[in-house]
Each structure stands twice: as C-alpha cells, then as structure tokens.
Tab-separated table of C-alpha atoms and ligand atoms in Angstrom:
chain	number	residue	atom	x	y	z
A	1	MET	CA	7.733	19.036	-23.470
A	2	THR	CA	4.819	16.733	-23.882
A	3	LEU	CA	1.423	17.891	-22.647
A	4	ASN	CA	0.722	14.406	-21.425
A	5	LYS	CA	1.086	15.143	-17.769
A	6	GLU	CA	1.829	12.328	-15.444
A	7	GLN	CA	-0.500	11.730	-12.580
A	8	GLU	CA	0.340	12.592	-9.020
A	9	ILE	CA	-1.182	12.428	-5.536
A	10	TYR	CA	-0.587	15.430	-3.273
A	11	GLY	CA	-1.378	15.755	0.425
A	12	ILE	CA	-2.430	19.105	1.871
A	13	PRO	CA	-2.332	19.300	5.673
A	14	VAL	CA	-5.252	21.348	7.001
A	15	LEU	CA	-6.901	22.142	10.360
A	16	ASP	CA	-5.143	20.427	13.284
A	17	ASP	CA	-4.256	17.123	11.678
A	18	ASN	CA	-6.434	16.478	8.610
A	19	ILE	CA	-4.906	15.688	5.235
A	20	ILE	CA	-6.786	16.492	2.041
A	21	TRP	CA	-5.540	14.246	-0.781
A	22	ILE	CA	-5.580	15.597	-4.329
A	23	TRP	CA	-5.009	13.240	-7.239
A	24	SER	CA	-4.209	15.049	-10.467
A	25	LYS	CA	-4.279	13.513	-13.911
A	26	GLY	CA	-4.267	15.114	-17.337
A	27	GLY	CA	-5.168	18.608	-16.110
A	28	LYS	CA	-8.023	17.359	-13.931
A	29	ALA	CA	-8.230	16.534	-10.265
A	30	THR	CA	-10.027	14.365	-7.771
A	31	VAL	CA	-10.122	15.580	-4.188
A	32	ILE	CA	-10.636	13.248	-1.284
A	33	ASP	CA	-12.529	14.504	1.784
A	34	PRO	CA	-12.129	18.276	1.507
A	35	ALA	CA	-12.401	19.390	5.119
A	36	ILE	CA	-12.228	23.008	3.999
A	37	SER	CA	-12.265	24.597	0.551
A	38	GLU	CA	-9.767	27.497	0.510
A	39	PRO	CA	-6.484	25.562	0.327
A	40	VAL	CA	-7.987	23.232	-2.279
A	41	ILE	CA	-9.157	26.113	-4.474
A	42	LYS	CA	-5.738	27.745	-4.193
A	43	PHE	CA	-3.912	24.504	-4.983
A	44	LEU	CA	-6.084	23.721	-8.021
A	45	ARG	CA	-5.813	27.287	-9.358
A	46	ASP	CA	-2.026	27.364	-8.882
A	47	LYS	CA	-1.627	24.087	-10.751
A	48	ASN	CA	-4.270	24.984	-13.319
A	49	LEU	CA	-6.350	21.915	-12.558
A	50	ILE	CA	-10.073	21.451	-13.146
A	51	LEU	CA	-11.889	19.771	-10.287
A	52	ASP	CA	-13.507	16.645	-11.738
A	53	THR	CA	-14.534	14.566	-8.724
A	54	ILE	CA	-14.797	14.604	-4.942
A	55	PHE	CA	-14.639	11.336	-3.000
A	56	GLN	CA	-16.389	11.392	0.376
A	57	THR	CA	-15.480	8.575	2.735
A	58	HIS	CA	-17.975	9.561	5.450
A	59	HIS	CA	-20.152	12.382	6.731
A	60	HIS	CA	-17.979	14.006	9.425
A	61	ASN	CA	-17.535	17.719	9.005
A	62	ASP	CA	-13.748	17.502	8.852
A	63	HIS	CA	-14.250	15.469	5.633
A	64	ILE	CA	-17.161	17.210	3.899
A	65	GLY	CA	-16.871	20.771	5.232
A	66	GLY	CA	-15.382	22.264	2.057
A	67	THR	CA	-17.421	20.403	-0.536
A	68	THR	CA	-20.328	22.779	-1.179
A	69	LYS	CA	-17.961	25.723	-1.731
A	70	LEU	CA	-15.970	23.645	-4.218
A	71	MET	CA	-19.250	22.805	-5.997
A	72	VAL	CA	-19.888	26.527	-6.437
A	73	GLN	CA	-16.465	27.009	-8.094
A	74	TRP	CA	-16.751	23.829	-10.219
A	75	PRO	CA	-20.496	23.188	-10.792
A	76	GLN	CA	-19.819	20.085	-12.922
A	77	VAL	CA	-17.972	18.256	-10.166
A	78	LYS	CA	-19.068	14.699	-9.359
A	79	VAL	CA	-19.500	14.223	-5.616
A	80	ILE	CA	-19.307	10.532	-4.842
A	81	ALA	CA	-20.579	9.256	-1.492
A	82	SER	CA	-22.362	6.294	0.065
A	83	ILE	CA	-26.003	5.898	-0.931
A	84	LYS	CA	-26.663	5.322	2.781
A	85	GLU	CA	-25.633	8.903	3.534
A	86	LYS	CA	-28.125	10.848	1.430
A	87	LYS	CA	-29.288	12.659	4.575
A	88	ARG	CA	-25.917	13.393	6.115
A	89	ILE	CA	-24.150	14.066	2.765
A	90	PRO	CA	-27.147	15.650	0.978
A	91	PHE	CA	-25.119	17.304	-1.791
A	92	GLN	CA	-23.804	14.000	-3.178
A	93	ASN	CA	-24.702	13.590	-6.868
A	94	THR	CA	-23.197	10.146	-7.473
A	95	SER	CA	-24.292	7.606	-4.884
A	96	VAL	CA	-22.416	4.341	-4.520
A	97	THR	CA	-22.742	1.024	-2.716
A	98	ASP	CA	-20.295	-1.549	-1.386
A	99	GLY	CA	-18.367	-3.318	-4.132
A	100	GLN	CA	-19.439	-0.899	-6.853
A	101	LYS	CA	-16.897	-0.047	-9.552
A	102	ILE	CA	-16.628	3.556	-10.650
A	103	THR	CA	-14.471	5.116	-13.328
A	104	VAL	CA	-12.872	8.438	-12.506
A	105	LEU	CA	-10.314	10.160	-14.748
A	106	ASN	CA	-10.186	6.973	-16.812
A	107	THR	CA	-9.245	4.934	-13.776
A	108	THR	CA	-11.422	2.287	-12.180
A	109	PHE	CA	-11.982	2.347	-8.432
A	110	LYS	CA	-13.800	-0.133	-6.277
A	111	VAL	CA	-15.926	1.115	-3.393
A	112	ILE	CA	-15.178	-0.821	-0.212
A	113	GLU	CA	-17.552	-0.337	2.706
A	114	LEU	CA	-15.664	-0.229	6.002
A	115	ILE	CA	-18.128	-0.039	8.885
A	116	GLY	CA	-16.972	0.970	12.353
A	117	HIS	CA	-16.008	4.631	12.550
A	118	THR	CA	-19.469	5.292	11.103
A	119	ILE	CA	-22.195	2.891	9.934
A	120	SER	CA	-21.575	3.619	6.257
A	121	HIS	CA	-17.926	4.626	5.935
A	122	ILE	CA	-16.481	3.789	2.509
A	123	ALA	CA	-12.990	3.649	1.018
A	124	PHE	CA	-11.894	3.970	-2.590
A	125	TYR	CA	-9.501	1.351	-3.974
A	126	SER	CA	-7.784	1.108	-7.342
A	127	ASP	CA	-5.155	-1.283	-8.651
A	128	GLU	CA	-4.638	0.805	-11.770
A	129	PHE	CA	-1.765	2.795	-10.285
A	130	GLU	CA	1.897	1.794	-10.090
A	131	ASN	CA	1.069	0.469	-6.622
A	132	PRO	CA	-2.573	-0.117	-5.717
A	133	VAL	CA	-4.076	2.910	-3.970
A	134	LEU	CA	-6.554	3.009	-1.070
A	135	PHE	CA	-8.169	6.230	0.125
A	136	VAL	CA	-9.183	4.923	3.507
A	137	GLY	CA	-10.649	7.963	5.317
A	138	ASP	CA	-10.841	7.486	9.086
A	139	THR	CA	-10.823	3.674	9.155
A	140	LEU	CA	-7.092	3.044	9.259
A	141	PHE	CA	-4.351	5.415	10.362
A	142	SER	CA	-0.671	4.692	10.318
A	143	ALA	CA	-0.080	2.697	13.517
A	144	GLY	CA	-3.704	3.247	14.500
A	145	CYS	CA	-7.330	3.043	13.490
A	146	GLY	CA	-10.416	5.227	13.648
A	147	ARG	CA	-12.484	5.567	16.758
A	148	ILE	CA	-15.651	3.489	16.756
A	149	PHE	CA	-18.447	6.052	16.870
A	150	GLU	CA	-21.329	4.218	15.210
A	151	GLY	CA	-20.399	0.616	14.449
A	152	THR	CA	-19.420	-2.245	16.734
A	153	HIS	CA	-15.969	-3.542	17.581
A	154	ALA	CA	-16.733	-6.659	15.541
A	155	GLU	CA	-17.644	-4.529	12.510
A	156	MET	CA	-14.475	-2.448	12.793
A	157	PHE	CA	-12.368	-5.600	13.174
A	158	ALA	CA	-14.017	-7.034	10.047
A	159	SER	CA	-13.292	-3.778	8.196
A	160	LEU	CA	-9.609	-4.022	9.130
A	161	GLN	CA	-9.606	-7.636	7.906
A	162	LYS	CA	-10.952	-6.401	4.564
A	163	ILE	CA	-8.057	-3.958	4.326
A	164	SER	CA	-5.607	-6.703	5.334
A	165	SER	CA	-6.674	-8.840	2.396
A	166	LEU	CA	-5.650	-6.216	-0.181
A	167	PRO	CA	-2.287	-6.534	-1.946
A	168	GLN	CA	0.679	-5.953	0.398
A	169	ASN	CA	2.051	-3.137	-1.721
A	170	THR	CA	-1.167	-1.094	-1.509
A	171	LYS	CA	-0.446	2.521	-0.663
A	172	ILE	CA	-2.794	3.710	2.052
A	173	TYR	CA	-3.854	7.353	2.148
A	174	CYS	CA	-5.294	8.120	5.587
A	175	ALA	CA	-7.253	11.276	6.353
A	176	HIS	CA	-5.333	12.263	9.496
A	177	GLU	CA	-1.710	12.704	10.508
A	178	TYR	CA	-1.821	10.795	13.805
A	179	THR	CA	1.188	8.552	13.222
A	180	LYS	CA	3.501	9.809	15.962
A	181	ASN	CA	0.841	9.783	18.655
A	182	ASN	CA	-0.237	6.294	17.614
A	183	LEU	CA	3.332	5.010	17.775
A	184	LEU	CA	3.879	6.488	21.246
A	185	TRP	CA	0.754	4.670	22.391
A	186	ALA	CA	1.877	1.389	20.792
A	187	LEU	CA	5.350	1.716	22.331
A	188	ASN	CA	3.746	2.301	25.701
A	189	LEU	CA	2.206	-1.181	25.387
A	190	HIS	CA	5.247	-2.775	23.698
A	191	PRO	CA	8.299	-0.826	24.894
A	192	ASN	CA	10.786	-3.312	23.423
A	193	ASP	CA	9.267	-3.665	19.972
A	194	ASN	CA	12.083	-2.850	17.555
A	195	LEU	CA	9.807	-2.379	14.558
A	196	LEU	CA	7.874	0.269	16.468
A	197	LYS	CA	11.082	1.972	17.627
A	198	GLU	CA	12.480	2.083	14.100
A	199	LYS	CA	9.221	3.453	12.784
A	200	LEU	CA	9.135	6.195	15.424
A	201	ASN	CA	12.665	7.215	14.430
A	202	GLU	CA	11.673	7.408	10.797
A	203	VAL	CA	8.523	9.374	11.617
A	204	ASN	CA	10.427	11.837	13.824
A	205	LYS	CA	12.828	12.521	10.954
A	206	LYS	CA	9.968	13.217	8.560
A	207	ILE	CA	8.242	15.504	11.039
A	208	ALA	CA	11.506	17.416	11.613
A	209	LYS	CA	11.641	18.038	7.867
A	210	ASN	CA	7.997	19.154	7.879
A	211	LYS	CA	6.968	16.167	5.787
A	212	LEU	CA	3.819	14.050	5.995
A	213	THR	CA	4.290	10.531	7.377
A	214	ILE	CA	1.559	9.237	5.040
A	215	PRO	CA	0.921	7.456	2.666
A	216	THR	CA	1.859	4.257	4.346
A	217	THR	CA	1.689	0.748	2.860
A	218	LEU	CA	-0.236	-2.313	3.929
A	219	GLU	CA	3.014	-4.250	4.292
A	220	GLU	CA	4.362	-1.616	6.683
A	221	GLU	CA	1.141	-1.411	8.690
A	222	LYS	CA	1.065	-5.177	9.185
A	223	LYS	CA	4.384	-4.753	10.993
A	224	ILE	CA	3.685	-1.682	13.106
A	225	ASN	CA	-0.095	-1.355	13.477
A	226	LEU	CA	-1.291	-3.143	16.620
A	227	PHE	CA	-4.890	-3.068	15.386
A	228	LEU	CA	-3.915	-4.890	12.187
A	229	ARG	CA	-1.722	-7.261	14.184
A	230	ALA	CA	-4.690	-8.198	16.427
A	231	LYS	CA	-5.628	-11.850	15.912
A	232	ASN	CA	-9.304	-11.667	16.912
A	233	VAL	CA	-12.106	-9.298	17.947
A	234	ASP	CA	-11.308	-9.620	21.651
A	235	GLU	CA	-7.717	-8.596	21.182
A	236	PHE	CA	-8.823	-5.785	18.887
A	237	SER	CA	-11.446	-4.579	21.407
A	238	TYR	CA	-8.918	-4.546	24.222
A	239	LEU	CA	-6.562	-2.389	22.126
A	240	ARG	CA	-9.290	-0.020	20.960
A	241	ALA	CA	-10.567	0.505	24.521
A	242	ASN	CA	-7.004	1.038	25.723
A	243	LYS	CA	-6.312	3.616	23.010
A	244	ASP	CA	-9.616	5.404	23.661
A	245	ILE	CA	-8.469	6.430	27.120
A	246	TRP	CA	-4.831	7.137	26.160
A	247	VAL	CA	-4.123	10.823	25.678
B	1	LIG	ZN1	-14.344	10.931	10.944
B	2	LIG	FE1	-11.802	12.714	10.497
C-alpha cells in the first residue's frame, strides 16, 4: 500500500441541518465552517488527520461556533476569513479579500465574495480538483439560496450570477441540507415542472438511505434552482420574498 493517500471531501451532518465539510489530503485536513467542534475532533482523530486549515464563509454562529475549540486542539491551524469580519470573526489569523488566491494543502483556491446573506460572505473556489469545487456557505443551497439578512436583493442576485459563471461541472458544497424543503417550495410554484419532480424523487431516495443530497453541481442547479433560473433582479426578488414566507 502506498502512503500517498488520495484526497477526499466528507460531509458531517450536525445540529438540525448544518453540514460541516472536511477535505482531507495527505494526512492533513481543511474544515469548512465548523458549527461545533466535537464531531470534527472525533472525525479527525479517527482518521488520524492533522487539522491544517479552517475556511470561514461568514460570521454566523452555526458556521464559526466550533472554531476556537479546534484552535485549542490544533494551535497551528490557519483560520481563513474575510478581512471585513475582523470584529465578528476575531480569531481569524489569515484574512482574505475578494479575488485573492490562497494555497492550502498544495491546492490553490480563489476567494469569491458573495454579498447578500451577509455583507461580507465569501466562498472558496478551486479548479484543481477532478471537478472544480466551490464551498459556498449560505449563499446557494440545492434548489434554494440563502436568506438576505444584510445585503440587498440586487447584491444577492449579482452573487448568484457570479456562481452561474463558473464552469458547469463545478461541485457545490452548501452548508445546509435544505434540498427537500426547497424543492417542495419550488414545486408549489411550478407543480408541473418535470425536472423538479425528478429531482424530488432522487432526493427522497437519498434521504431514505440516510444520505446527504449535497454536493450538487452548477449544471444541476441551473435546471432545478428557481433562484438561478431567475432572469433579472425583479424575478429574483419576487421568488425570495415568496420563499421567505413559505414554511
Ligand atoms: Zn448563515
Ligand atoms: Fe448557516
């Protein structure tokens, strides 16, 4: 057996519907948005991985809640977050800006600022995987998008356009498992949409097997995500407002 371990991306479901993504490579790991620390510590110990880096997409507690405890276990860890969030993510030790390239575990990522859910939300994109990879936080969900807490509808629409312009085969790692709920909402608006119906079937099968429905791909989302299908800000705003009041 060679010691040259292949890389892998694992999803750990935590809390009600958060997913903590862990990318392992060569005995080291990068964790994306650790909502809590315990399951991450257990996972890394079980797999004998050293925590190298934490990516923070934004300041919400269900994304940063576990970080300081992980920093105690792995004091060398790089915590990468937006330079605009030095107050709300005070423990960051590597601050980044929109468009900046960073190298993590010998892999280059580009920081993409996606304003809307918060005023400084960022995503991490790399085309140095088999398929390009996007850790998108709470900006895009499968069949949905993040709530607009701090930005404007126009900013969120522009952020979704940025995502749309990435390669079609980009794998999108969202921070929440909301897919089924989002599809039920979309089907409520478009009851005869066959793409949505097929997707719901697929998602129900995965859920029955206790599997995550994410990652998704950009190609897939362009078919089934009403927010990505929206042609302009007005259409997007109508959808977002409609979803905001849908249970
Ligand atoms: Zn959030
Ligand atoms: Fe969240």
